[in-house]
mmCIF file of C-alpha atoms in Angstrom:
data_model
loop_
_atom_site.group_PDB
_atom_site.id
_atom_site.type_symbol
_atom_site.label_atom_id
_atom_site.label_comp_id
_atom_site.label_asym_id
_atom_site.label_seq_id
_atom_site.Cartn_x
_atom_site.Cartn_y
_atom_site.Cartn_z
ATOM 1 C CA MET A 228 1.706 20.897 -54.342
ATOM 2 C CA LYS A 229 -0.507 22.530 -51.919
ATOM 3 C CA THR A 230 -3.091 19.902 -51.706
ATOM 4 C CA LEU A 231 -0.584 17.002 -51.404
ATOM 5 C CA LEU A 232 0.707 19.158 -48.231
ATOM 6 C CA PHE A 233 -2.582 19.814 -46.538
ATOM 7 C CA CYS A 234 -3.665 16.085 -47.195
ATOM 8 C CA LEU A 235 -0.209 14.991 -45.551
ATOM 9 C CA VAL A 236 -0.627 17.624 -42.796
ATOM 10 C CA LEU A 237 -4.018 16.053 -42.182
ATOM 11 C CA LEU A 238 -2.927 12.507 -42.386
ATOM 12 C CA ALA A 239 -0.439 13.000 -40.043
ATOM 13 C CA SER A 240 -2.860 15.027 -37.451
ATOM 14 C CA GLY A 241 -5.884 12.942 -38.200
ATOM 15 C CA PRO A 242 -5.260 11.011 -34.627
ATOM 16 C CA ALA A 243 -5.289 14.167 -32.659
ATOM 17 C CA LEU A 244 -8.531 15.337 -34.172
ATOM 18 C CA ALA A 245 -10.209 12.121 -34.250
ATOM 19 C CA ALA A 246 -9.381 11.527 -30.600
ATOM 20 C CA GLY A 247 -12.005 10.963 -28.525
ATOM 21 C CA THR A 248 -12.854 10.729 -24.366
ATOM 22 C CA GLN A 249 -10.178 9.173 -22.177
ATOM 23 C CA TYR A 250 -11.316 7.923 -19.064
ATOM 24 C CA GLN A 251 -9.121 7.013 -16.056
ATOM 25 C CA LEU A 252 -10.359 4.362 -13.897
ATOM 26 C CA ARG A 253 -8.871 3.752 -10.226
ATOM 27 C CA VAL A 254 -9.200 -0.281 -9.536
ATOM 28 C CA ASP A 255 -7.939 -2.371 -7.147
ATOM 29 C CA GLY A 256 -5.610 -5.758 -7.623
ATOM 30 C CA LEU A 257 -4.255 -5.285 -10.991
ATOM 31 C CA ALA A 258 -1.096 -6.860 -10.769
ATOM 32 C CA CYS A 259 -2.089 -10.379 -12.607
ATOM 33 C CA PRO A 260 -2.388 -10.187 -16.497
ATOM 34 C CA PHE A 261 -5.087 -12.628 -16.023
ATOM 35 C CA CYS A 262 -7.181 -9.716 -14.426
ATOM 36 C CA SER A 263 -5.801 -6.968 -16.399
ATOM 37 C CA TYR A 264 -6.674 -9.191 -19.496
ATOM 38 C CA GLY A 265 -9.816 -9.596 -18.439
ATOM 39 C CA ILE A 266 -10.602 -5.960 -18.130
ATOM 40 C CA GLU A 267 -9.224 -5.225 -21.503
ATOM 41 C CA LYS A 268 -11.747 -7.878 -22.960
ATOM 42 C CA LYS A 269 -14.659 -6.781 -21.583
ATOM 43 C CA PHE A 270 -13.877 -2.826 -23.034
ATOM 44 C CA MET A 271 -12.489 -4.101 -26.395
ATOM 45 C CA GLN A 272 -16.193 -5.748 -26.872
ATOM 46 C CA THR A 273 -17.860 -2.881 -25.787
ATOM 47 C CA PRO A 274 -18.284 -0.692 -29.153
ATOM 48 C CA GLY A 275 -16.964 2.988 -29.146
ATOM 49 C CA VAL A 276 -13.763 1.766 -27.161
ATOM 50 C CA GLU A 277 -10.741 2.311 -29.110
ATOM 51 C CA SER A 278 -7.918 0.911 -26.617
ATOM 52 C CA VAL A 279 -7.120 0.138 -23.056
ATOM 53 C CA LYS A 280 -4.064 0.959 -21.392
ATOM 54 C CA PHE A 281 -3.214 0.099 -17.848
ATOM 55 C CA ASP A 282 -0.623 1.939 -15.071
ATOM 56 C CA LEU A 283 -0.355 -1.599 -12.772
ATOM 57 C CA GLU A 284 1.895 0.294 -10.019
ATOM 58 C CA GLN A 285 -1.000 3.371 -9.517
ATOM 59 C CA GLY A 286 -3.676 0.948 -10.340
ATOM 60 C CA LEU A 287 -5.137 2.701 -13.047
ATOM 61 C CA VAL A 288 -6.921 2.116 -16.513
ATOM 62 C CA ILE A 289 -6.764 4.292 -18.942
ATOM 63 C CA VAL A 290 -9.825 3.637 -21.366
ATOM 64 C CA SER A 291 -9.551 5.631 -24.409
ATOM 65 C CA VAL A 292 -13.270 5.925 -26.583
ATOM 66 C CA ALA A 293 -14.009 7.326 -30.272
ATOM 67 C CA LYS A 294 -15.133 10.742 -30.696
ATOM 68 C CA GLY A 295 -18.748 11.327 -29.726
ATOM 69 C CA ILE A 296 -19.016 8.288 -27.813
ATOM 70 C CA ARG A 297 -19.439 8.616 -24.193
ATOM 71 C CA LEU A 298 -19.522 6.138 -21.365
ATOM 72 C CA SER A 299 -21.363 6.512 -18.338
ATOM 73 C CA GLU A 300 -20.066 5.799 -14.649
ATOM 74 C CA GLU A 301 -22.911 3.114 -14.535
ATOM 75 C CA GLN A 302 -21.392 1.247 -17.534
ATOM 76 C CA LEU A 303 -18.164 1.678 -16.515
ATOM 77 C CA ASP A 304 -18.682 -0.075 -12.944
ATOM 78 C CA ALA A 305 -20.617 -2.602 -14.844
ATOM 79 C CA LEU A 306 -17.962 -3.257 -17.313
ATOM 80 C CA ILE A 307 -15.257 -3.224 -14.606
ATOM 81 C CA LYS A 308 -17.591 -5.527 -12.184
ATOM 82 C CA ASP A 309 -17.989 -8.124 -15.061
ATOM 83 C CA ALA A 310 -14.666 -8.458 -14.730
ATOM 84 C CA GLY A 311 -14.188 -9.368 -11.611
ATOM 85 C CA PHE A 312 -13.177 -5.795 -9.767
ATOM 86 C CA THR A 313 -14.285 -2.868 -7.951
ATOM 87 C CA LEU A 314 -14.209 0.398 -9.702
ATOM 88 C CA ARG A 315 -12.941 2.856 -6.924
ATOM 89 C CA GLY A 316 -13.088 6.094 -9.198
ATOM 90 C CA VAL A 317 -13.299 7.631 -12.397
ATOM 91 C CA ARG A 318 -11.560 10.812 -13.975
ATOM 92 C CA GLU A 319 -12.367 12.181 -17.515
ATOM 93 C CA LEU A 320 -9.000 13.193 -19.238
ATOM 94 C CA PRO A 321 -8.516 15.581 -22.079
ATOM 95 C CA PRO A 322 -7.920 13.453 -24.875
ATOM 96 C CA ALA A 323 -4.109 14.303 -24.749
ATOM 97 C CA THR A 324 -2.833 13.627 -21.390
ATOM 98 C CA ALA A 325 -3.260 10.108 -20.533
ATOM 99 C CA GLY A 326 -0.427 7.757 -19.959
ATOM 100 C CA GLY A 327 -0.055 4.327 -18.687
ATOM 101 C CA ASP A 328 1.782 1.298 -19.865
ATOM 102 C CA THR A 329 0.541 -1.864 -21.317
ATOM 103 C CA PRO A 330 0.895 -4.325 -18.843
ATOM 104 C CA MET B 140 -13.855 -30.206 23.895
ATOM 105 C CA ASN B 141 -17.644 -28.599 24.269
ATOM 106 C CA ARG B 142 -18.476 -26.997 21.170
ATOM 107 C CA HIS B 143 -18.169 -23.243 22.767
ATOM 108 C CA SER B 144 -14.506 -23.930 23.392
ATOM 109 C CA SER B 145 -13.848 -25.380 19.987
ATOM 110 C CA LEU B 146 -15.520 -21.851 18.615
ATOM 111 C CA CYS B 147 -13.385 -19.825 20.971
ATOM 112 C CA LEU B 148 -10.291 -22.128 19.741
ATOM 113 C CA GLY B 149 -11.566 -21.700 16.203
ATOM 114 C CA LEU B 150 -11.499 -17.940 16.811
ATOM 115 C CA VAL B 151 -8.220 -17.670 18.373
ATOM 116 C CA LEU B 152 -6.761 -19.324 15.514
ATOM 117 C CA LEU B 153 -8.332 -17.166 12.715
ATOM 118 C CA GLY B 154 -7.204 -14.105 14.825
ATOM 119 C CA PHE B 155 -3.484 -15.424 14.708
ATOM 120 C CA SER B 156 -3.689 -16.519 10.950
ATOM 121 C CA LEU B 157 -4.982 -13.190 10.179
ATOM 122 C CA LEU B 158 -2.487 -11.452 12.445
ATOM 123 C CA LEU B 159 0.339 -13.364 10.562
ATOM 124 C CA SER B 160 -0.872 -12.874 7.392
ATOM 125 C CA ALA B 161 -0.681 -9.139 7.914
ATOM 126 C CA CYS B 162 2.945 -9.712 9.249
ATOM 127 C CA GLY B 163 4.060 -11.088 5.856
ATOM 128 C CA GLY B 164 6.933 -13.327 6.682
ATOM 129 C CA ALA B 165 9.643 -14.387 4.572
ATOM 130 C CA SER B 166 11.713 -17.717 4.710
ATOM 131 C CA ALA B 167 15.497 -18.014 5.974
ATOM 132 C CA ARG B 168 15.935 -21.621 4.840
ATOM 133 C CA GLU B 169 18.334 -22.271 1.966
ATOM 134 C CA SER B 170 17.085 -23.495 -1.344
ATOM 135 C CA GLY B 171 18.319 -26.819 -3.185
ATOM 136 C CA TYR B 172 18.350 -25.118 -6.284
ATOM 137 C CA GLU B 173 20.582 -22.595 -8.161
ATOM 138 C CA TRP B 174 19.749 -20.155 -10.724
ATOM 139 C CA VAL B 175 21.574 -21.046 -14.234
ATOM 140 C CA GLN B 176 20.808 -18.493 -16.983
ATOM 141 C CA SER B 177 18.028 -15.914 -17.910
ATOM 142 C CA TRP B 178 17.171 -14.961 -21.585
ATOM 143 C CA GLY B 179 14.483 -12.787 -23.235
ATOM 144 C CA GLY B 180 13.582 -9.539 -22.524
ATOM 145 C CA PHE B 181 10.965 -7.175 -23.840
ATOM 146 C CA GLY B 182 10.112 -6.735 -27.262
ATOM 147 C CA GLN B 183 8.771 -8.436 -30.357
ATOM 148 C CA GLU B 184 11.760 -9.728 -32.031
ATOM 149 C CA PRO B 185 12.397 -13.374 -32.061
ATOM 150 C CA GLY B 186 13.737 -14.269 -28.690
ATOM 151 C CA GLN B 187 11.713 -11.465 -26.477
ATOM 152 C CA PHE B 188 8.775 -11.266 -25.125
ATOM 153 C CA ASN B 189 5.892 -9.220 -24.458
ATOM 154 C CA ASP B 190 4.056 -10.864 -21.473
ATOM 155 C CA PRO B 191 5.107 -14.063 -21.571
ATOM 156 C CA ILE B 192 2.970 -16.599 -19.434
ATOM 157 C CA GLY B 193 2.947 -20.168 -20.086
ATOM 158 C CA ILE B 194 5.700 -22.825 -20.328
ATOM 159 C CA ALA B 195 5.839 -26.274 -21.428
ATOM 160 C CA ILE B 196 8.982 -29.074 -22.203
ATOM 161 C CA ALA B 197 8.883 -31.597 -24.989
ATOM 162 C CA GLY B 198 11.752 -33.808 -25.635
ATOM 163 C CA GLU B 199 14.656 -30.892 -24.844
ATOM 164 C CA GLU B 200 12.587 -27.957 -26.103
ATOM 165 C CA VAL B 201 10.991 -25.394 -24.045
ATOM 166 C CA PHE B 202 7.825 -23.732 -25.435
ATOM 167 C CA VAL B 203 7.010 -20.356 -24.145
ATOM 168 C CA ALA B 204 2.936 -18.497 -24.751
ATOM 169 C CA ASP B 205 4.399 -15.334 -25.392
ATOM 170 C CA ALA B 206 1.031 -13.642 -24.708
ATOM 171 C CA ARG B 207 0.366 -10.214 -25.964
ATOM 172 C CA ASN B 208 2.742 -11.066 -29.189
ATOM 173 C CA ALA B 209 0.070 -13.682 -29.647
ATOM 174 C CA ARG B 210 2.557 -16.730 -30.660
ATOM 175 C CA ILE B 211 4.357 -19.495 -29.417
ATOM 176 C CA GLN B 212 8.100 -19.593 -29.159
ATOM 177 C CA VAL B 213 10.618 -22.531 -28.947
ATOM 178 C CA PHE B 214 13.840 -22.727 -27.212
ATOM 179 C CA ASP B 215 16.542 -25.095 -26.400
ATOM 180 C CA PHE B 216 17.555 -25.901 -22.688
ATOM 181 C CA ASP B 217 20.151 -23.342 -23.120
ATOM 182 C CA GLY B 218 17.948 -20.402 -24.335
ATOM 183 C CA ARG B 219 18.709 -20.580 -28.077
ATOM 184 C CA PHE B 220 15.669 -19.392 -29.997
ATOM 185 C CA LEU B 221 14.599 -22.485 -32.113
ATOM 186 C CA ARG B 222 11.270 -21.090 -33.829
ATOM 187 C CA GLN B 223 8.122 -19.391 -33.461
ATOM 188 C CA PHE B 224 4.443 -19.958 -34.574
ATOM 189 C CA GLY B 225 1.014 -18.823 -34.254
ATOM 190 C CA ASN B 226 -0.519 -15.584 -35.382
ATOM 191 C CA ARG B 227 -3.098 -13.256 -34.574
ATOM 192 C CA GLU B 228 -6.324 -15.298 -35.997
ATOM 193 C CA GLN B 229 -5.312 -17.922 -34.408
ATOM 194 C CA LEU B 230 -3.945 -17.012 -30.980
ATOM 195 C CA GLY B 231 -5.562 -13.955 -28.836
ATOM 196 C CA ARG B 232 -3.816 -14.088 -25.636
ATOM 197 C CA PRO B 233 -2.222 -17.699 -25.435
ATOM 198 C CA MET B 234 -1.633 -18.368 -21.587
ATOM 199 C CA HIS B 235 -0.739 -21.898 -19.602
ATOM 200 C CA LEU B 236 0.198 -24.736 -21.542
ATOM 201 C CA ALA B 237 0.049 -28.203 -22.165
ATOM 202 C CA ILE B 238 1.935 -31.069 -24.387
ATOM 203 C CA ALA B 239 0.501 -34.256 -24.638
ATOM 204 C CA GLN B 240 0.457 -36.975 -27.328
ATOM 205 C CA GLY B 241 2.671 -34.969 -29.823
ATOM 206 C CA LYS B 242 0.189 -31.984 -29.515
ATOM 207 C CA LEU B 243 0.287 -28.412 -28.178
ATOM 208 C CA TYR B 244 -2.966 -27.423 -26.047
ATOM 209 C CA VAL B 245 -2.725 -23.324 -25.704
ATOM 210 C CA ALA B 246 -5.362 -21.908 -23.091
ATOM 211 C CA ASP B 247 -6.252 -18.729 -25.296
ATOM 212 C CA TYR B 248 -7.695 -16.548 -22.976
ATOM 213 C CA TRP B 249 -9.033 -13.564 -25.695
ATOM 214 C CA ASN B 250 -10.644 -16.260 -27.618
ATOM 215 C CA ASP B 251 -12.368 -18.323 -25.454
ATOM 216 C CA ARG B 252 -10.832 -21.709 -26.836
ATOM 217 C CA ILE B 253 -8.130 -24.092 -26.829
ATOM 218 C CA ALA B 254 -6.427 -23.950 -29.597
ATOM 219 C CA LEU B 255 -4.279 -26.955 -30.882
ATOM 220 C CA PHE B 256 -0.861 -27.336 -32.514
ATOM 221 C CA THR B 257 1.768 -30.290 -33.816
ATOM 222 C CA LEU B 258 4.695 -29.251 -31.823
ATOM 223 C CA ASP B 259 6.539 -27.633 -35.250
ATOM 224 C CA GLY B 260 3.659 -25.247 -35.171
ATOM 225 C CA ARG B 261 0.889 -26.637 -37.752
ATOM 226 C CA TRP B 262 -2.257 -25.309 -36.809
ATOM 227 C CA GLN B 263 -4.761 -28.249 -35.640
ATOM 228 C CA GLY B 264 -7.927 -26.225 -34.891
ATOM 229 C CA SER B 265 -9.550 -25.519 -31.657
ATOM 230 C CA LEU B 266 -12.265 -27.034 -28.888
ATOM 231 C CA GLY B 267 -14.586 -24.876 -27.329
ATOM 232 C CA ARG B 268 -16.130 -21.520 -27.278
ATOM 233 C CA ALA B 269 -17.412 -18.249 -25.651
ATOM 234 C CA GLY B 270 -19.658 -18.876 -23.180
ATOM 235 C CA ARG B 271 -21.194 -20.573 -19.928
ATOM 236 C CA ALA B 272 -22.591 -23.685 -21.056
ATOM 237 C CA ALA B 273 -21.193 -26.998 -20.478
ATOM 238 C CA GLY B 274 -18.308 -27.387 -23.262
ATOM 239 C CA GLU B 275 -17.955 -23.204 -23.557
ATOM 240 C CA PHE B 276 -15.429 -21.219 -22.048
ATOM 241 C CA SER B 277 -14.994 -18.151 -19.966
ATOM 242 C CA THR B 278 -11.441 -17.071 -20.475
ATOM 243 C CA PRO B 279 -9.847 -20.048 -20.169
ATOM 244 C CA SER B 280 -6.208 -19.692 -18.802
ATOM 245 C CA GLY B 281 -4.914 -23.363 -18.070
ATOM 246 C CA VAL B 282 -5.144 -26.798 -19.516
ATOM 247 C CA ALA B 283 -3.693 -29.789 -18.833
ATOM 248 C CA VAL B 284 -4.515 -33.543 -20.942
ATOM 249 C CA ASP B 285 -4.716 -36.954 -19.660
ATOM 250 C CA ASP B 286 -3.532 -40.061 -21.257
ATOM 251 C CA GLN B 287 -6.746 -40.480 -22.786
ATOM 252 C CA GLY B 288 -6.145 -37.514 -24.463
ATOM 253 C CA ARG B 289 -8.938 -36.056 -22.291
ATOM 254 C CA LEU B 290 -8.930 -32.467 -21.274
ATOM 255 C CA TYR B 291 -9.253 -30.485 -18.047
ATOM 256 C CA VAL B 292 -9.542 -26.657 -18.695
ATOM 257 C CA ALA B 293 -9.324 -24.160 -15.380
ATOM 258 C CA GLU B 294 -11.481 -21.245 -16.451
ATOM 259 C CA PHE B 295 -10.537 -17.416 -14.530
ATOM 260 C CA HIS B 296 -13.917 -16.187 -15.088
ATOM 261 C CA GLY B 297 -15.871 -18.969 -15.176
ATOM 262 C CA GLN B 298 -15.174 -20.449 -11.523
ATOM 263 C CA ARG B 299 -14.507 -23.379 -12.426
ATOM 264 C CA VAL B 300 -12.958 -26.707 -14.292
ATOM 265 C CA GLN B 301 -14.033 -29.047 -17.114
ATOM 266 C CA LEU B 302 -13.502 -32.128 -18.050
ATOM 267 C CA LEU B 303 -13.642 -32.226 -21.842
ATOM 268 C CA ASP B 304 -13.112 -35.632 -24.068
ATOM 269 C CA PRO B 305 -10.733 -35.358 -26.790
ATOM 270 C CA GLN B 306 -13.377 -33.973 -29.285
ATOM 271 C CA GLY B 307 -14.227 -31.361 -27.014
ATOM 272 C CA LYS B 308 -17.666 -32.956 -25.820
ATOM 273 C CA PRO B 309 -18.186 -32.331 -21.886
ATOM 274 C CA LEU B 310 -17.932 -35.019 -19.716
ATOM 275 C CA ARG B 311 -18.057 -33.079 -15.977
ATOM 276 C CA GLN B 312 -17.139 -29.811 -14.263
ATOM 277 C CA TRP B 313 -15.543 -29.034 -10.884
ATOM 278 C CA GLY B 314 -16.876 -25.774 -9.217
ATOM 279 C CA THR B 315 -20.397 -24.123 -9.747
ATOM 280 C CA GLY B 316 -19.755 -21.504 -12.116
ATOM 281 C CA GLU B 317 -19.955 -19.023 -9.030
ATOM 282 C CA LYS B 318 -16.598 -17.538 -6.797
ATOM 283 C CA GLY B 319 -16.173 -19.221 -3.990
ATOM 284 C CA LEU B 320 -14.246 -20.027 -0.452
ATOM 285 C CA TRP B 321 -15.011 -23.454 0.302
ATOM 286 C CA TYR B 322 -13.486 -26.650 -0.854
ATOM 287 C CA GLY B 323 -14.770 -27.557 -4.142
ATOM 288 C CA ARG B 324 -15.109 -23.823 -5.043
ATOM 289 C CA PHE B 325 -12.909 -21.277 -6.673
ATOM 290 C CA ASN B 326 -11.786 -17.927 -6.566
ATOM 291 C CA TYR B 327 -10.540 -17.461 -10.196
ATOM 292 C CA PRO B 328 -8.738 -20.720 -10.808
ATOM 293 C CA SER B 329 -5.865 -19.759 -13.256
ATOM 294 C CA ASP B 330 -4.306 -23.503 -13.849
ATOM 295 C CA VAL B 331 -4.727 -27.232 -13.725
ATOM 296 C CA ALA B 332 -2.027 -30.119 -13.514
ATOM 297 C CA LEU B 333 -2.246 -33.986 -13.309
ATOM 298 C CA ASP B 334 -0.283 -36.499 -11.246
ATOM 299 C CA THR B 335 0.460 -39.992 -12.401
ATOM 300 C CA ARG B 336 -2.005 -40.993 -9.894
ATOM 301 C CA GLY B 337 -4.586 -39.296 -12.116
ATOM 302 C CA TYR B 338 -5.181 -36.722 -8.992
ATOM 303 C CA LEU B 339 -6.080 -33.252 -10.201
ATOM 304 C CA TYR B 340 -4.493 -30.169 -8.990
ATOM 305 C CA VAL B 341 -6.222 -26.664 -9.454
ATOM 306 C CA ALA B 342 -4.188 -23.292 -8.839
ATOM 307 C CA ASP B 343 -6.990 -21.794 -7.019
ATOM 308 C CA ALA B 344 -5.283 -18.364 -7.788
ATOM 309 C CA TYR B 345 -7.492 -15.937 -5.860
ATOM 310 C CA ASN B 346 -7.928 -18.585 -2.756
ATOM 311 C CA ASP B 347 -4.374 -18.489 -2.253
ATOM 312 C CA ARG B 348 -4.549 -22.307 -2.858
ATOM 313 C CA ILE B 349 -3.975 -25.638 -4.200
ATOM 314 C CA GLN B 350 -7.104 -27.860 -4.286
ATOM 315 C CA VAL B 351 -6.385 -31.442 -5.050
ATOM 316 C CA PHE B 352 -9.320 -33.967 -6.613
ATOM 317 C CA ASP B 353 -8.923 -37.482 -6.504
ATOM 318 C CA SER B 354 -8.947 -39.757 -9.560
ATOM 319 C CA ASN B 355 -12.507 -39.987 -8.965
ATOM 320 C CA GLY B 356 -12.642 -36.529 -9.145
ATOM 321 C CA GLU B 357 -13.647 -35.886 -5.490
ATOM 322 C CA PHE B 358 -12.125 -33.171 -3.529
ATOM 323 C CA SER B 359 -9.181 -34.920 -1.509
ATOM 324 C CA HIS B 360 -6.919 -32.117 0.200
ATOM 325 C CA ALA B 361 -6.013 -28.043 -0.107
ATOM 326 C CA TRP B 362 -2.980 -26.175 0.793
ATOM 327 C CA GLY B 363 -1.480 -22.544 1.265
ATOM 328 C CA GLY B 364 -2.109 -20.921 4.496
ATOM 329 C CA PRO B 365 -4.337 -21.684 7.742
ATOM 330 C CA PHE B 366 -6.805 -24.135 6.624
ATOM 331 C CA ALA B 367 -6.479 -23.108 2.940
ATOM 332 C CA LEU B 368 -9.229 -20.720 3.384
ATOM 333 C CA ASN B 369 -8.049 -17.679 1.608
ATOM 334 C CA ILE B 370 -5.494 -16.283 3.870
ATOM 335 C CA ALA B 371 -2.808 -14.761 2.198
ATOM 336 C CA GLY B 372 1.391 -14.255 3.300
ATOM 337 C CA GLY B 373 4.700 -14.940 2.845
ATOM 338 C CA PHE B 374 5.583 -17.733 5.399
ATOM 339 C CA ASP B 375 6.833 -20.899 3.928
ATOM 340 C CA GLY B 376 4.026 -22.739 2.388
ATOM 341 C CA TRP B 377 1.770 -19.823 2.072
ATOM 342 C CA PHE B 378 0.608 -18.069 -1.038
ATOM 343 C CA ARG B 379 -0.108 -14.560 -2.623
ATOM 344 C CA THR B 380 -1.756 -15.367 -5.480
ATOM 345 C CA ALA B 381 -0.997 -19.194 -6.559
ATOM 346 C CA ILE B 382 -1.269 -18.353 -10.280
ATOM 347 C CA SER B 383 0.232 -21.691 -11.636
ATOM 348 C CA VAL B 384 0.895 -25.457 -10.826
ATOM 349 C CA THR B 385 2.742 -28.231 -12.381
ATOM 350 C CA VAL B 386 3.344 -31.646 -11.581
ATOM 351 C CA GLY B 387 7.223 -33.006 -12.190
ATOM 352 C CA PRO B 388 9.172 -36.077 -11.588
ATOM 353 C CA GLN B 389 8.183 -38.083 -8.352
ATOM 354 C CA ASP B 390 4.936 -36.214 -8.784
ATOM 355 C CA ARG B 391 6.532 -33.005 -7.140
ATOM 356 C CA VAL B 392 4.155 -30.159 -7.173
ATOM 357 C CA TYR B 393 5.593 -26.754 -8.262
ATOM 358 C CA VAL B 394 3.488 -23.627 -7.565
ATOM 359 C CA SER B 395 4.185 -20.628 -8.938
ATOM 360 C CA ASP B 396 3.660 -18.067 -5.838
ATOM 361 C CA PHE B 397 2.950 -14.925 -8.017
ATOM 362 C CA LEU B 398 2.943 -11.585 -5.666
ATOM 363 C CA ASN B 399 5.548 -13.542 -3.209
ATOM 364 C CA HIS B 400 7.600 -13.835 -6.318
ATOM 365 C CA ARG B 401 9.211 -17.071 -5.499
ATOM 366 C CA ILE B 402 8.587 -21.172 -6.809
ATOM 367 C CA GLN B 403 7.874 -23.300 -4.064
ATOM 368 C CA ILE B 404 7.883 -27.185 -4.449
ATOM 369 C CA PHE B 405 5.697 -29.317 -2.479
ATOM 370 C CA THR B 406 4.924 -33.214 -2.058
ATOM 371 C CA PRO B 407 1.416 -34.194 -3.523
ATOM 372 C CA GLN B 408 -0.071 -34.209 0.013
ATOM 373 C CA GLY B 409 1.337 -30.248 0.155
ATOM 374 C CA GLU B 410 4.514 -30.689 2.336
ATOM 375 C CA LEU B 411 6.760 -27.641 1.266
ATOM 376 C CA LEU B 412 9.974 -29.361 -0.062
ATOM 377 C CA ASP B 413 11.925 -26.213 -0.866
ATOM 378 C CA LEU B 414 11.613 -22.744 -2.230
ATOM 379 C CA PHE B 415 13.762 -20.202 -4.325
ATOM 380 C CA GLY B 416 13.269 -16.423 -5.284
ATOM 381 C CA GLU B 417 13.194 -13.123 -4.107
ATOM 382 C CA HIS B 418 11.786 -9.663 -5.821
ATOM 383 C CA GLY B 419 13.928 -8.117 -7.976
ATOM 384 C CA ALA B 420 15.337 -7.909 -12.068
ATOM 385 C CA GLY B 421 18.683 -9.246 -11.560
ATOM 386 C CA ASP B 422 20.038 -12.830 -11.835
ATOM 387 C CA GLY B 423 17.548 -15.338 -9.884
ATOM 388 C CA GLN B 424 15.407 -12.635 -8.917
ATOM 389 C CA PHE B 425 11.681 -12.155 -10.368
ATOM 390 C CA GLU B 426 9.385 -9.998 -10.945
ATOM 391 C CA ARG B 427 5.751 -11.816 -10.458
ATOM 392 C CA PRO B 428 6.926 -15.515 -11.910
ATOM 393 C CA ILE B 429 3.807 -16.845 -13.511
ATOM 394 C CA ASP B 430 4.691 -20.620 -14.748
ATOM 395 C CA VAL B 431 7.064 -23.553 -13.939
ATOM 396 C CA ALA B 432 8.189 -26.312 -16.382
ATOM 397 C CA VAL B 433 10.543 -29.045 -15.297
ATOM 398 C CA ALA B 434 12.942 -31.289 -17.451
ATOM 399 C CA PRO B 435 13.156 -34.638 -16.458
ATOM 400 C CA THR B 436 16.794 -33.862 -15.256
ATOM 401 C CA GLY B 437 15.153 -31.971 -12.604
ATOM 402 C CA GLU B 438 15.981 -28.383 -14.281
ATOM 403 C CA LEU B 439 13.415 -25.644 -13.742
ATOM 404 C CA PHE B 440 12.725 -23.160 -16.229
ATOM 405 C CA VAL B 441 10.403 -20.433 -14.555
ATOM 406 C CA VAL B 442 8.425 -17.823 -16.346
ATOM 407 C CA ASP B 443 9.733 -14.154 -14.815
ATOM 408 C CA PHE B 444 6.629 -12.598 -16.050
ATOM 409 C CA GLY B 445 7.311 -8.973 -14.940
ATOM 410 C CA ASN B 446 10.532 -9.224 -16.131
ATOM 411 C CA HIS B 447 9.545 -10.869 -19.726
ATOM 412 C CA ARG B 448 12.204 -13.438 -19.573
ATOM 413 C CA ILE B 449 13.231 -17.072 -19.080
ATOM 414 C CA GLN B 450 14.967 -18.023 -15.981
ATOM 415 C CA LYS B 451 16.654 -21.341 -15.773
ATOM 416 C CA TRP B 452 17.317 -23.173 -12.370
ATOM 417 C CA ARG B 453 19.083 -26.747 -11.368
ATOM 418 C CA PRO B 454 19.140 -28.771 -8.293
ATOM 419 C CA LYS B 455 22.493 -27.848 -6.607
ATOM 420 C CA ALA B 456 23.375 -31.834 -6.393
ATOM 421 C CA THR B 457 22.927 -32.617 -9.446
ATOM 422 C CA ARG B 458 24.824 -29.804 -11.389
ATOM 423 C CA THR B 459 24.287 -31.499 -14.895
ATOM 424 C CA GLY B 460 24.622 -28.973 -17.892
ATOM 425 C CA HIS B 461 23.332 -29.287 -21.480
#
């Protein structure tokens, strides 16, 4: 029984334990879905990227990567540039604090 | 007028245009259209949307691309849900739509291809693949089909419009593949439409203009702000991101003026006929309208992207009901 409970707890906490770094990117002009989809598409084609969320009002892109994966500012800049935008700033967030709406 | 005077006048006009652009501007004209009803709302259930984008009409049915739900939903003219089709293997992010010869053509932004369905939802395969070569696509965003079944495809990141035969063989392209300001080049083109003469209309979204090419494919004219050269604003006939173009009865041209939260209606030459819409979430208000379909009776169905709903409008004079 104890083993079963432990397994259930482990299962429930799995995503938190496995969470990796999150990057908060400041990008201008994100109102249009063609734009945000383009950014999302570029990042989701990048190994290790698990999710991309947007806070359109704040002009933020929040990229979550798998544990152990790191993206350099140069990589982030190149991905944003590839999608047709200019990266205005990068902030690394602790895994649990990032929010954002999906546009 | 000598060259120096012309240059001075040009600079003065440009400065004035930029000043007007900075000031914005709003229309005080009364529209000939009235709001009828809205339907939808955010969600995954039938009749709800998560990023509705494209819209098209066949018979008395309205087809809507429900982008983040990766499906097509079909409604009657009163907003009653009829059916849905498409799954995540067939559709990534369905964008603008076209209906021709009994088929639905879907620009699939995510899978870099044009997906084909029968109107009752049976998968008919796809055309194209990811790439920058002729016949390949880089984020296709809009599609139009002529009476020979040839496809005109706008590529948002590809910065071009391609013409393909019905089997997907490339025939020609407009734009160089690089972003550009001058006529014949594009800055993230998002949609295409054809009129009864075979003229091609391109929503050149981030140049804030509509570009028109004649039936031989030659540049004909453009409109949107002074000189149609990427000066955005809120004045009548100007755009803040011209995100869709639709040609309706009498070759009237309907443009979703995305960040001005309104629909503008033009003659094929670009003369403004009407406009309606304001920013908000109430009846008749828009949060970034993104596409328009026109019924043969003149009713308009507008995709209200940010409010995740469809709005139906009708000409005030006709007041025809369904």
